[in-house]
Short mmCIF file of C-alpha atoms in Angstrom, two decimals:
data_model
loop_
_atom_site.label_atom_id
_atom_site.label_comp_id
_atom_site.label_asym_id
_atom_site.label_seq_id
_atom_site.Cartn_x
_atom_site.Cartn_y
_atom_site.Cartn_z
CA UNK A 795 13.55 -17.77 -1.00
CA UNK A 796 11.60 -20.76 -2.33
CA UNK A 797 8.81 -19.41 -3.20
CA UNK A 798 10.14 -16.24 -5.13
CA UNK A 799 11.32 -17.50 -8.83
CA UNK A 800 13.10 -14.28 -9.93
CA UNK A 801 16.11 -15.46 -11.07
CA UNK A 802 19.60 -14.06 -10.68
CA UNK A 803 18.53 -10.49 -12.63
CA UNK A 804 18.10 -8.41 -9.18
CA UNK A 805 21.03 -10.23 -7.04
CA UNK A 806 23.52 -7.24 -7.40
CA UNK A 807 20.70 -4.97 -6.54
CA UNK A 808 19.84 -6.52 -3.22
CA UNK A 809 19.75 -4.38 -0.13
CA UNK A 810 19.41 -6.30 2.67
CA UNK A 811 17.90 -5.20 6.48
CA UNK A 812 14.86 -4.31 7.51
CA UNK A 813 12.18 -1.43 7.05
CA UNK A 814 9.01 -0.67 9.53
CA UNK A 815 5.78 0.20 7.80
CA UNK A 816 3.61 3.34 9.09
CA UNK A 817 -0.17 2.49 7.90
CA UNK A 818 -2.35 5.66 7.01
CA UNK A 819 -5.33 3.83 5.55
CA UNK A 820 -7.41 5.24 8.34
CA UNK A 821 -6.38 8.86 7.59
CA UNK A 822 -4.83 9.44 4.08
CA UNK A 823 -6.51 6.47 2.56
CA UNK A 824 -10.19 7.57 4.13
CA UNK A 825 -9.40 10.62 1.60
CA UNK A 826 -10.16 8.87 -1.35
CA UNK A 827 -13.11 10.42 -3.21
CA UNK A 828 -16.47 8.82 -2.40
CA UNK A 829 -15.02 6.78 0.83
CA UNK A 830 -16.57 7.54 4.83
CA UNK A 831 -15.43 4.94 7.42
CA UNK A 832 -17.43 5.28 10.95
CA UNK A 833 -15.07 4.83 14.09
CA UNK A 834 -16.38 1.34 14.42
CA UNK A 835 -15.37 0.41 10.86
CA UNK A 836 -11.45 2.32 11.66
CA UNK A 837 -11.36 0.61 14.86
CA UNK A 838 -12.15 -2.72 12.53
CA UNK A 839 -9.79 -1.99 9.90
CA UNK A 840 -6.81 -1.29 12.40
CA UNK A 841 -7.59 -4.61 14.79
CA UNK A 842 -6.89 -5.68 11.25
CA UNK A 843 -3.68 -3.67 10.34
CA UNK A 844 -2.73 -5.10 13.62
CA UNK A 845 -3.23 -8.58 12.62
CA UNK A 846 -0.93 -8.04 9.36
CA UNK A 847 2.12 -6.99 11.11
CA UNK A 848 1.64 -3.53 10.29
CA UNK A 849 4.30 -1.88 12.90
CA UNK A 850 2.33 1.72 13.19
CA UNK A 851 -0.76 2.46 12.44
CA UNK A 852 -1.56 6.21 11.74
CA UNK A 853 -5.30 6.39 13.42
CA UNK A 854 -6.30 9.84 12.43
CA UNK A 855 -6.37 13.21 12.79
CA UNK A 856 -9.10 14.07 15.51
CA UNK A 857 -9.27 17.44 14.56
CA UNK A 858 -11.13 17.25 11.32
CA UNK A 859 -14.64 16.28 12.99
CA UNK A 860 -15.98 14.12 15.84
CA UNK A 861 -15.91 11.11 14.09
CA UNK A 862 -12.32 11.08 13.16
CA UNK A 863 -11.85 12.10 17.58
CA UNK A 864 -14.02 9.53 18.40
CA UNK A 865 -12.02 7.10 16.01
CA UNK A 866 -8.93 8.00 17.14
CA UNK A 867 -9.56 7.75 20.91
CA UNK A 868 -11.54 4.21 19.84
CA UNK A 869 -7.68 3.10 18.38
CA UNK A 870 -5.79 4.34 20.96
CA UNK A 871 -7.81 2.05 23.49
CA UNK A 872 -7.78 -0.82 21.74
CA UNK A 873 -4.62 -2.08 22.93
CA UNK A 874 -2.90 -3.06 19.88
CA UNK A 875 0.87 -4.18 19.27
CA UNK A 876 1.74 -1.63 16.33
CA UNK A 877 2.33 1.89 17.57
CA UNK A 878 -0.84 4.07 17.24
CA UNK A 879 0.13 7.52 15.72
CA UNK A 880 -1.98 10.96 15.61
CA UNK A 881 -1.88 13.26 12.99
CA UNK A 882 -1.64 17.16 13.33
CA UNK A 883 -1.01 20.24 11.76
CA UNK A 884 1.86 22.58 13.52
CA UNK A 885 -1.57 24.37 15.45
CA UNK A 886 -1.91 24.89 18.84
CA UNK A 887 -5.53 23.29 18.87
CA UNK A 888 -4.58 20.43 17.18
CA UNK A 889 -1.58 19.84 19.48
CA UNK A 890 -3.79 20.43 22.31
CA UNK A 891 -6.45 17.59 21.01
CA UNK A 892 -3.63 15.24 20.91
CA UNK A 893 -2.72 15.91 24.84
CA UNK A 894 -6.17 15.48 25.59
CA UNK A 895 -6.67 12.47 23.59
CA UNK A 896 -3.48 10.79 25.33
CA UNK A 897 -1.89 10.34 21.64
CA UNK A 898 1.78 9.98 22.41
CA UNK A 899 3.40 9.68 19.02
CA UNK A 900 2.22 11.71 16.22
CA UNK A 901 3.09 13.11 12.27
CA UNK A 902 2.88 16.92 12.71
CA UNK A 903 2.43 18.48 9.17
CA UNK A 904 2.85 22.04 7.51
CA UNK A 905 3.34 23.05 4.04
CA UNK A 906 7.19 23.78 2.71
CA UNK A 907 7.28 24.42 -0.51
CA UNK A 908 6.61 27.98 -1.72
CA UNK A 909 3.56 26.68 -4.05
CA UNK A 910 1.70 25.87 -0.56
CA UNK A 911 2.82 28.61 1.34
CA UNK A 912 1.80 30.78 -1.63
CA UNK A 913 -1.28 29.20 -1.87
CA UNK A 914 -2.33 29.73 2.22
CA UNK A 915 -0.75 33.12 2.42
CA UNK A 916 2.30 32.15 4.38
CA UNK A 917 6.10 33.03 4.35
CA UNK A 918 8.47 30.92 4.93
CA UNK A 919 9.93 32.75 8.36
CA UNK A 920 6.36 32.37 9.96
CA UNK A 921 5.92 28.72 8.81
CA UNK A 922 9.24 28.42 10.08
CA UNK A 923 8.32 29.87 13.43
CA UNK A 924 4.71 27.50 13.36
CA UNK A 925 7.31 24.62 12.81
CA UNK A 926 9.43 24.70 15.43
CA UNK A 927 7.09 26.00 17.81
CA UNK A 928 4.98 23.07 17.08
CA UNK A 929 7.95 21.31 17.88
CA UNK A 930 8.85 22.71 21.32
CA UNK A 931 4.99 21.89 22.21
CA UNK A 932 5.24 17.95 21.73
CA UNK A 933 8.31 17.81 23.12
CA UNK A 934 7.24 19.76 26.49
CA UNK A 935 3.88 17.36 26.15
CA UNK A 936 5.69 14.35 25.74
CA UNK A 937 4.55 13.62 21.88
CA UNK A 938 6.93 11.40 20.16
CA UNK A 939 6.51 13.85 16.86
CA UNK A 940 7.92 13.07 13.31
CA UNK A 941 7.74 15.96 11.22
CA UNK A 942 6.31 16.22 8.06
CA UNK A 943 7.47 18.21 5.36
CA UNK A 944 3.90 18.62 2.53
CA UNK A 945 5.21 19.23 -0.74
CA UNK A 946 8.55 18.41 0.40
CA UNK A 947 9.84 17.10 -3.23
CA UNK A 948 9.04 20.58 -4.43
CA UNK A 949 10.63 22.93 -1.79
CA UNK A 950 13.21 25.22 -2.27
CA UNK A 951 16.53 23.15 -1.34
CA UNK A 952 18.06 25.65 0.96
CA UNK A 953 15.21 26.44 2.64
CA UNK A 954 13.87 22.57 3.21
CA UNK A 955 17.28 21.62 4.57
CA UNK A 956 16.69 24.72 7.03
CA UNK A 957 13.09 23.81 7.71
CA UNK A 958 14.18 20.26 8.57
CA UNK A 959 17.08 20.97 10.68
CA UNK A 960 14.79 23.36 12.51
CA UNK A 961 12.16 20.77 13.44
CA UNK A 962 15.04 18.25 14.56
CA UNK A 963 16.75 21.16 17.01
CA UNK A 964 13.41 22.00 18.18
CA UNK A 965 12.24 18.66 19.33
CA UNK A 966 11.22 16.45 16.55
CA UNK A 967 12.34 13.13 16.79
CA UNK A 968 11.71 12.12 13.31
CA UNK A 969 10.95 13.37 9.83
CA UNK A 970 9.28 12.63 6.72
CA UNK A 971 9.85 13.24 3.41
CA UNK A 972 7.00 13.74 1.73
CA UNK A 973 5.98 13.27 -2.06
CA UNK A 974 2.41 15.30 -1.29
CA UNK A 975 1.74 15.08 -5.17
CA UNK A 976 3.77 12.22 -6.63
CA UNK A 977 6.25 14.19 -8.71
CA UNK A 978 9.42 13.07 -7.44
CA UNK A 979 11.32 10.16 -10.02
CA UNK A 980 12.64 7.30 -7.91
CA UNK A 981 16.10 8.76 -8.47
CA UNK A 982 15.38 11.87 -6.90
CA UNK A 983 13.22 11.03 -3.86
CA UNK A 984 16.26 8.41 -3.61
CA UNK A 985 18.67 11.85 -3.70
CA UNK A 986 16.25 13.76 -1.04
CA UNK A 987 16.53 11.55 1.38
CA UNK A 988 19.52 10.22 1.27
CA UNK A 989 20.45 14.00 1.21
CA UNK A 990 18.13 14.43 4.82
CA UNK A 991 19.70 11.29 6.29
CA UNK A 992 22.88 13.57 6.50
CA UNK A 993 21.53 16.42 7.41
CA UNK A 994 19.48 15.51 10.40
CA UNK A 995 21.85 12.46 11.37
CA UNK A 996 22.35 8.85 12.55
CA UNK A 997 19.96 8.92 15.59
CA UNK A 998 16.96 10.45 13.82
CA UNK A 999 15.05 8.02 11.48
CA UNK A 1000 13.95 9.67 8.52
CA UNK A 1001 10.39 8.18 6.31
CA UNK A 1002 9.06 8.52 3.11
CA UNK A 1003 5.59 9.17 2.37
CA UNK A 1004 5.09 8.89 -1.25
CA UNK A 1005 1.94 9.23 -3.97
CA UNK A 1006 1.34 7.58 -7.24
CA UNK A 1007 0.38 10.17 -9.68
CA UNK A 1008 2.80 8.74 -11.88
CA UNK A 1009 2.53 5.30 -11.06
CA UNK A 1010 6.09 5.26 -8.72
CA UNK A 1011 5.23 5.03 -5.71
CA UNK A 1012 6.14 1.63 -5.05
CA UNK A 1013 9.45 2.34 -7.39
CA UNK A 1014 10.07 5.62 -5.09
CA UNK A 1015 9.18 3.29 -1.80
CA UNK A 1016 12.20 1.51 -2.57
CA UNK A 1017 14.60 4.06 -3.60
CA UNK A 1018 13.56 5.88 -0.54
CA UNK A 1019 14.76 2.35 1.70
CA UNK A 1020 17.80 2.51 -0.44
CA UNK A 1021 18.83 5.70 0.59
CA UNK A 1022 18.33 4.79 4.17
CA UNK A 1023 14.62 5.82 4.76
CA UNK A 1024 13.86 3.30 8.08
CA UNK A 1025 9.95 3.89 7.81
CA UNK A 1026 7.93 3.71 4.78
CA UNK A 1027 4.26 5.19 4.52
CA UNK A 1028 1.44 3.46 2.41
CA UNK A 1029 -2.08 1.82 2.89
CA UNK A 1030 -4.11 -0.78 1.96
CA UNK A 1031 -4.91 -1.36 -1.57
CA UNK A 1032 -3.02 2.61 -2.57
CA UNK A 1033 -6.32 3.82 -1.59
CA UNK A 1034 -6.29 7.38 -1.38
CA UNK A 1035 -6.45 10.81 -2.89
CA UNK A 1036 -6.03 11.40 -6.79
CA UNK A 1037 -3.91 8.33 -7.61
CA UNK A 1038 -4.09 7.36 -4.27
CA UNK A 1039 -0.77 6.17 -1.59
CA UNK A 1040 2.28 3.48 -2.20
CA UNK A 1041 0.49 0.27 -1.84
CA UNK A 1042 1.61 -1.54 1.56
CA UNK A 1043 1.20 -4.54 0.09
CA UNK A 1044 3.15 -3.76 -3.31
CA UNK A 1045 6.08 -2.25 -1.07
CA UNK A 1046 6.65 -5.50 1.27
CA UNK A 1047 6.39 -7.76 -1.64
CA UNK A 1048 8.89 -6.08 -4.03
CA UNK A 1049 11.04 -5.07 -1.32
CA UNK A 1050 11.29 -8.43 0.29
CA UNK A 1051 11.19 -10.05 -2.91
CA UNK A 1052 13.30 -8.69 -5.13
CA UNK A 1053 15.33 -6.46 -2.68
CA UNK A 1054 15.77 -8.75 0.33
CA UNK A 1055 14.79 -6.06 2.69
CA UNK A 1056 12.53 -7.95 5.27
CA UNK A 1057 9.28 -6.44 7.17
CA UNK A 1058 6.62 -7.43 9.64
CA UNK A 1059 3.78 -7.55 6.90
CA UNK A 1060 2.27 -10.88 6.42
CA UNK A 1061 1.62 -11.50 3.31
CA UNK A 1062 -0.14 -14.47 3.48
CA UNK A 1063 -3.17 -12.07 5.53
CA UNK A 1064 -2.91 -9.17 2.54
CA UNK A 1065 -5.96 -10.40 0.51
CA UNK A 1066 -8.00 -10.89 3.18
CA UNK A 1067 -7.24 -7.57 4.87
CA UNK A 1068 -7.59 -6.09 1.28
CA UNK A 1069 -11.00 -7.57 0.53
CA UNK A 1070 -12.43 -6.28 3.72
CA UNK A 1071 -10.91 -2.65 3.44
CA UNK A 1072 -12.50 -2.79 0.24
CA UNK A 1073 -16.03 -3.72 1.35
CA UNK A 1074 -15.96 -1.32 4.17
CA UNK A 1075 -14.80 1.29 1.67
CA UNK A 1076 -17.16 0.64 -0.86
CA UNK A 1077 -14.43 0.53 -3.92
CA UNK A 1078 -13.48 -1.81 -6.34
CA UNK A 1079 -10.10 -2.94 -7.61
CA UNK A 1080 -8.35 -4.48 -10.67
CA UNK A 1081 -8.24 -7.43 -11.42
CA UNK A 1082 -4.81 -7.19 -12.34
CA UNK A 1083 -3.98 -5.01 -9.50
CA UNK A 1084 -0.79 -6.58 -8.13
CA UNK A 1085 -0.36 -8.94 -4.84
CA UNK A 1086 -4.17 -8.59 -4.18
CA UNK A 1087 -5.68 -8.78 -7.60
CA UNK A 1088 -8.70 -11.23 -8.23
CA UNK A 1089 -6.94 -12.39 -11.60
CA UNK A 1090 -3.03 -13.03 -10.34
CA UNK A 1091 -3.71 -16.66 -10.50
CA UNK A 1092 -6.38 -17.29 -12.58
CA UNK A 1093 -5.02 -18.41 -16.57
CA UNK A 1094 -7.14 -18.74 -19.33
CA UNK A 1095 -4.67 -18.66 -22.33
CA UNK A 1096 -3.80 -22.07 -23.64
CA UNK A 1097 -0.40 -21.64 -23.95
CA UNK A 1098 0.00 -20.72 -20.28
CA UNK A 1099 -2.09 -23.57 -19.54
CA UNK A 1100 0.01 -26.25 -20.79
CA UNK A 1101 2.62 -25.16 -18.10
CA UNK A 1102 0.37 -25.17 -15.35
CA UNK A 1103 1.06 -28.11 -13.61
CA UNK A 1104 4.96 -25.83 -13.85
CA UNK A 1105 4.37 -22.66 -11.47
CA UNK A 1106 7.79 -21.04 -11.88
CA UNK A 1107 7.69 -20.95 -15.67
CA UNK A 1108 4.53 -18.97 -15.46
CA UNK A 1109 4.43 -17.25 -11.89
CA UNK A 1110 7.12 -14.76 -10.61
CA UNK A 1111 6.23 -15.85 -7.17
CA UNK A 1112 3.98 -18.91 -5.42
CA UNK A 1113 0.19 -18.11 -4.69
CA UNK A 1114 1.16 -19.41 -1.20
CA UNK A 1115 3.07 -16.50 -0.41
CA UNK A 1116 0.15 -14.34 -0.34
CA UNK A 1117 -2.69 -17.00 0.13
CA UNK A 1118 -4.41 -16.82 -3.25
CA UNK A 1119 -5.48 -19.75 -4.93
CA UNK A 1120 -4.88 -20.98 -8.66
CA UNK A 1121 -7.02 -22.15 -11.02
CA UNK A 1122 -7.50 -22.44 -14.71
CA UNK A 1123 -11.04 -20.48 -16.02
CA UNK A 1124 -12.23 -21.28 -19.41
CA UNK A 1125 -12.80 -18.99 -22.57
CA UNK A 1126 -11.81 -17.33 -26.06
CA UNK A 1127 -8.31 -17.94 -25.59
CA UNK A 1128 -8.72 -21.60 -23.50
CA UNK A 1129 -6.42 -24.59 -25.16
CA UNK A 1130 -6.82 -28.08 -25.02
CA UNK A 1131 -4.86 -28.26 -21.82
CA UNK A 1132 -7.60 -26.04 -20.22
CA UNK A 1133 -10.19 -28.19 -21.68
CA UNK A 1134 -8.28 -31.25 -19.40
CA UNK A 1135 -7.26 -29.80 -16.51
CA UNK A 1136 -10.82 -27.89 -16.06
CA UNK A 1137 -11.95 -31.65 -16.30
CA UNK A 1138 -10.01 -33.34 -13.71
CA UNK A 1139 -10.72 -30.60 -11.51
CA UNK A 1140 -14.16 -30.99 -11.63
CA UNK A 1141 -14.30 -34.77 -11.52
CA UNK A 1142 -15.71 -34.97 -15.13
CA UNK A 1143 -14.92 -37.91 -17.50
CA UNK A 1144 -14.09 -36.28 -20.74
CA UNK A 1145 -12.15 -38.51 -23.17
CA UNK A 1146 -9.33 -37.18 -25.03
CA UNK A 1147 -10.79 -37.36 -28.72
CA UNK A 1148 -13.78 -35.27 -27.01
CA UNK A 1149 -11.48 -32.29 -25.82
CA UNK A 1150 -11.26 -30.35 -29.32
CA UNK A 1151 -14.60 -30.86 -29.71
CA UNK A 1152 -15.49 -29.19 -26.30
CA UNK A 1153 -12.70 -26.84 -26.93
CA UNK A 1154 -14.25 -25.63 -30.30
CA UNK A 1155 -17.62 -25.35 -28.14
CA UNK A 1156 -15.99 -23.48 -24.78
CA UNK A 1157 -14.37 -20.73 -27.50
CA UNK A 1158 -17.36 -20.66 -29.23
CA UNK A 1159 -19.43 -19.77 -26.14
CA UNK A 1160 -16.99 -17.37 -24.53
CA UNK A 1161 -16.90 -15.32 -27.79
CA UNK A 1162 -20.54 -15.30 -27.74
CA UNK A 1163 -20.59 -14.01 -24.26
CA UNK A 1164 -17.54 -11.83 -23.91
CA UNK A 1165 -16.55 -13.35 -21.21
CA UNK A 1166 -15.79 -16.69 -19.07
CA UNK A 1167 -17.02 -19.95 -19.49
CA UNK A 1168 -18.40 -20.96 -15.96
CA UNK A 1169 -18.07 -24.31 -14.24
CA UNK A 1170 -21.63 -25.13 -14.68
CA UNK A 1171 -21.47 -24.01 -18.04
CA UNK A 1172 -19.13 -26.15 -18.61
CA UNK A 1173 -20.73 -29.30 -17.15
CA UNK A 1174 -23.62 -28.61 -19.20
CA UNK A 1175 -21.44 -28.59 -22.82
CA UNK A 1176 -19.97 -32.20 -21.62
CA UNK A 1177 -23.14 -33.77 -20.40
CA UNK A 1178 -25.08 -32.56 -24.05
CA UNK A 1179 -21.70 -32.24 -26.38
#
């Protein structure tokens, strides 16, 4: 891939194919502390999704209040290309909302792992029974239903692999694992599901749906595809609860990048769809966040800026893979280099016995500030130096 500079490192590591990516910005990713999207803005944000190849895009669950029905049925209509999924618990009214909302494909969800069902006052035979009754329903509805497993990664074994089987034999035509709180290692969710591909067989695809508590779920994304998960879960940016969701973004990249495992995201629209998401959401990023951060491109050391003119030596990928642009910003830790380039880009004549001089006065100012020299700062110090 030309514009991937990895090296040789990950070539025995490769896996190869192709993974579809299930979107749940506009339901898991709306959970993020402090964040409200209107149906207008979800209806926005998934013409969006659409745009970036996103194959299916989880538009709610229309049970939680009239916004989140009114968003839903506001997706559904829209007439996108990805698939347009519900959400549901294994309840009869929120089964029933999906029939009357038209929703033909959707994640039905119940808690598995005796730390839930502990915590709601459930045993496992009558979650059991809400599980594959829940089932039965979609299937007699005609609900394309993938079922999901909360707090799979810390179920009892024997009685997940029941649970599981259960929902396949009863009607589900899919099923997700599910890391509800981020605990599971790469190796392990990587041994789950691996472990469910077996169990409920070749003609079911299995998904992950995985949470970053401890910064993995990217790591756990991939183990997950290694293992033969077909669908991966995430949103844009991670957004979501606690540490938030696998980034979308973060899982094409590194799996197409380093992995060779091909999907329909473009990455050359992520920024753009991550800015927006952002302002609708009202949230902030790092700068060093990776794929969509603000800083990915931007150098200010010296060092680094002597190779600039060199992208591979200093960039594991090309900006034009995702659309960002490079540039050199001055400051503290600028180098003549910077001093030069930062000149020719700005159409300035600075001589080169001036540049240490200027450099000496661009460190100078950027200490004073904390911070970056700007351009017109920067005009200003040649036109007076």
């Amino acid at each position: 891939m030309s514009e991937v500079w990895t090296g040789a490192l990950n070539d025995a590591y490769r896996i190869g194919g192709s993974v579809g990516l299930y979107d749940t910005t506009l339901r898991d990713g709306e959970q993020t502390v402090g964040v409200v999207l209107d149906p207008e803005q979800k209806l926005e944000i998934a013409r969006l999704l659409d745009e970036l190849g996103v194959d299916r895009i989880e538009a709610g669950f229309p049970r939680v209040s009239q916004d989140d029905w009114d968003a839903v049925s506001l997706v559904a209509g829209a007439g996108l290309r990805a698939e347009v999924w519900g959400f549901s618990r294994a309840v009869p009214a929120d089964l029933e909302a999906l029939v009357e909302l038209g929703v033909v494909a959707s994640v039905i969800e119940s808690p598995i792992s005796d730390l839930k069902l502990a915590a709601i006052g459930v045993d496992r035979d009558t979650m059991l029974g809400r599980i594959t009754g829940a089932m039965r329903f979609a299937a007699d509805h005609g609900i394309h239903a993938a079922f999901f497993g909360v707090d799979s990664t810390r179920a009892e074994p024997d009685f997940y692999e029941r649970v599981y089987a259960s929902a396949v034999e009863a009607g589900a035509r899919e099923v997700v694992v599910v890391d509800t709180l981020g605990i599971a290692s790469p190796e392990a969710v990587a041994d789950l599901v691996g472990k469910t591909v077996e169990w409920v067989g070749p003609d079911v695809p299995v998904h992950f749906h995985g949470h970053n508590d401890f910064g993995l779920a990217t790591a756990s994304a991939v183990a997950a595809v290694r293992a033969g998960a077909r669908w991966v879960h995430g949103t844009i940016n991670g957004m979501g609860e606690r540490a938030g969701n696998a980034s979308l973004g973060e899982v094409a990249l590194t799996l197409r990048a380093l992995y060779g495992v091909d999907s329909n995201l473009r990455l050359d629209r992520i920024r753009d769809v991550s800015a927006r998401v952002r302002a609708l959401s009202g949230y902030e990023l790092e700068p060093w966040k990776p794929v969509t951060g603000d800083t990915l491109f931007r150098r200010e050391s010296g060092a680094v800026a002597s190779q600039f003119h060199d992208p591979p030596s200093i960039e594991p990928y090309s900006s034009a893979l995702v659309a960002a642009d490079r540039g050199i910003v001055l400051g503290k830790k600028s180098g003549l280099d910077s001093i030069r380039i930062k000149a020719e880009e700005l159409g300035l004549d600075v001589p080169e016995e001036r540049r240490a001089e200027l450099l000496a006065q661009v460190k100078e100012l950027g200490t004073r500030k904390r911070g970056l020299v700007t351009d017109d700062e920067f005009r200003e110090l040649v036109a007076h130096g």
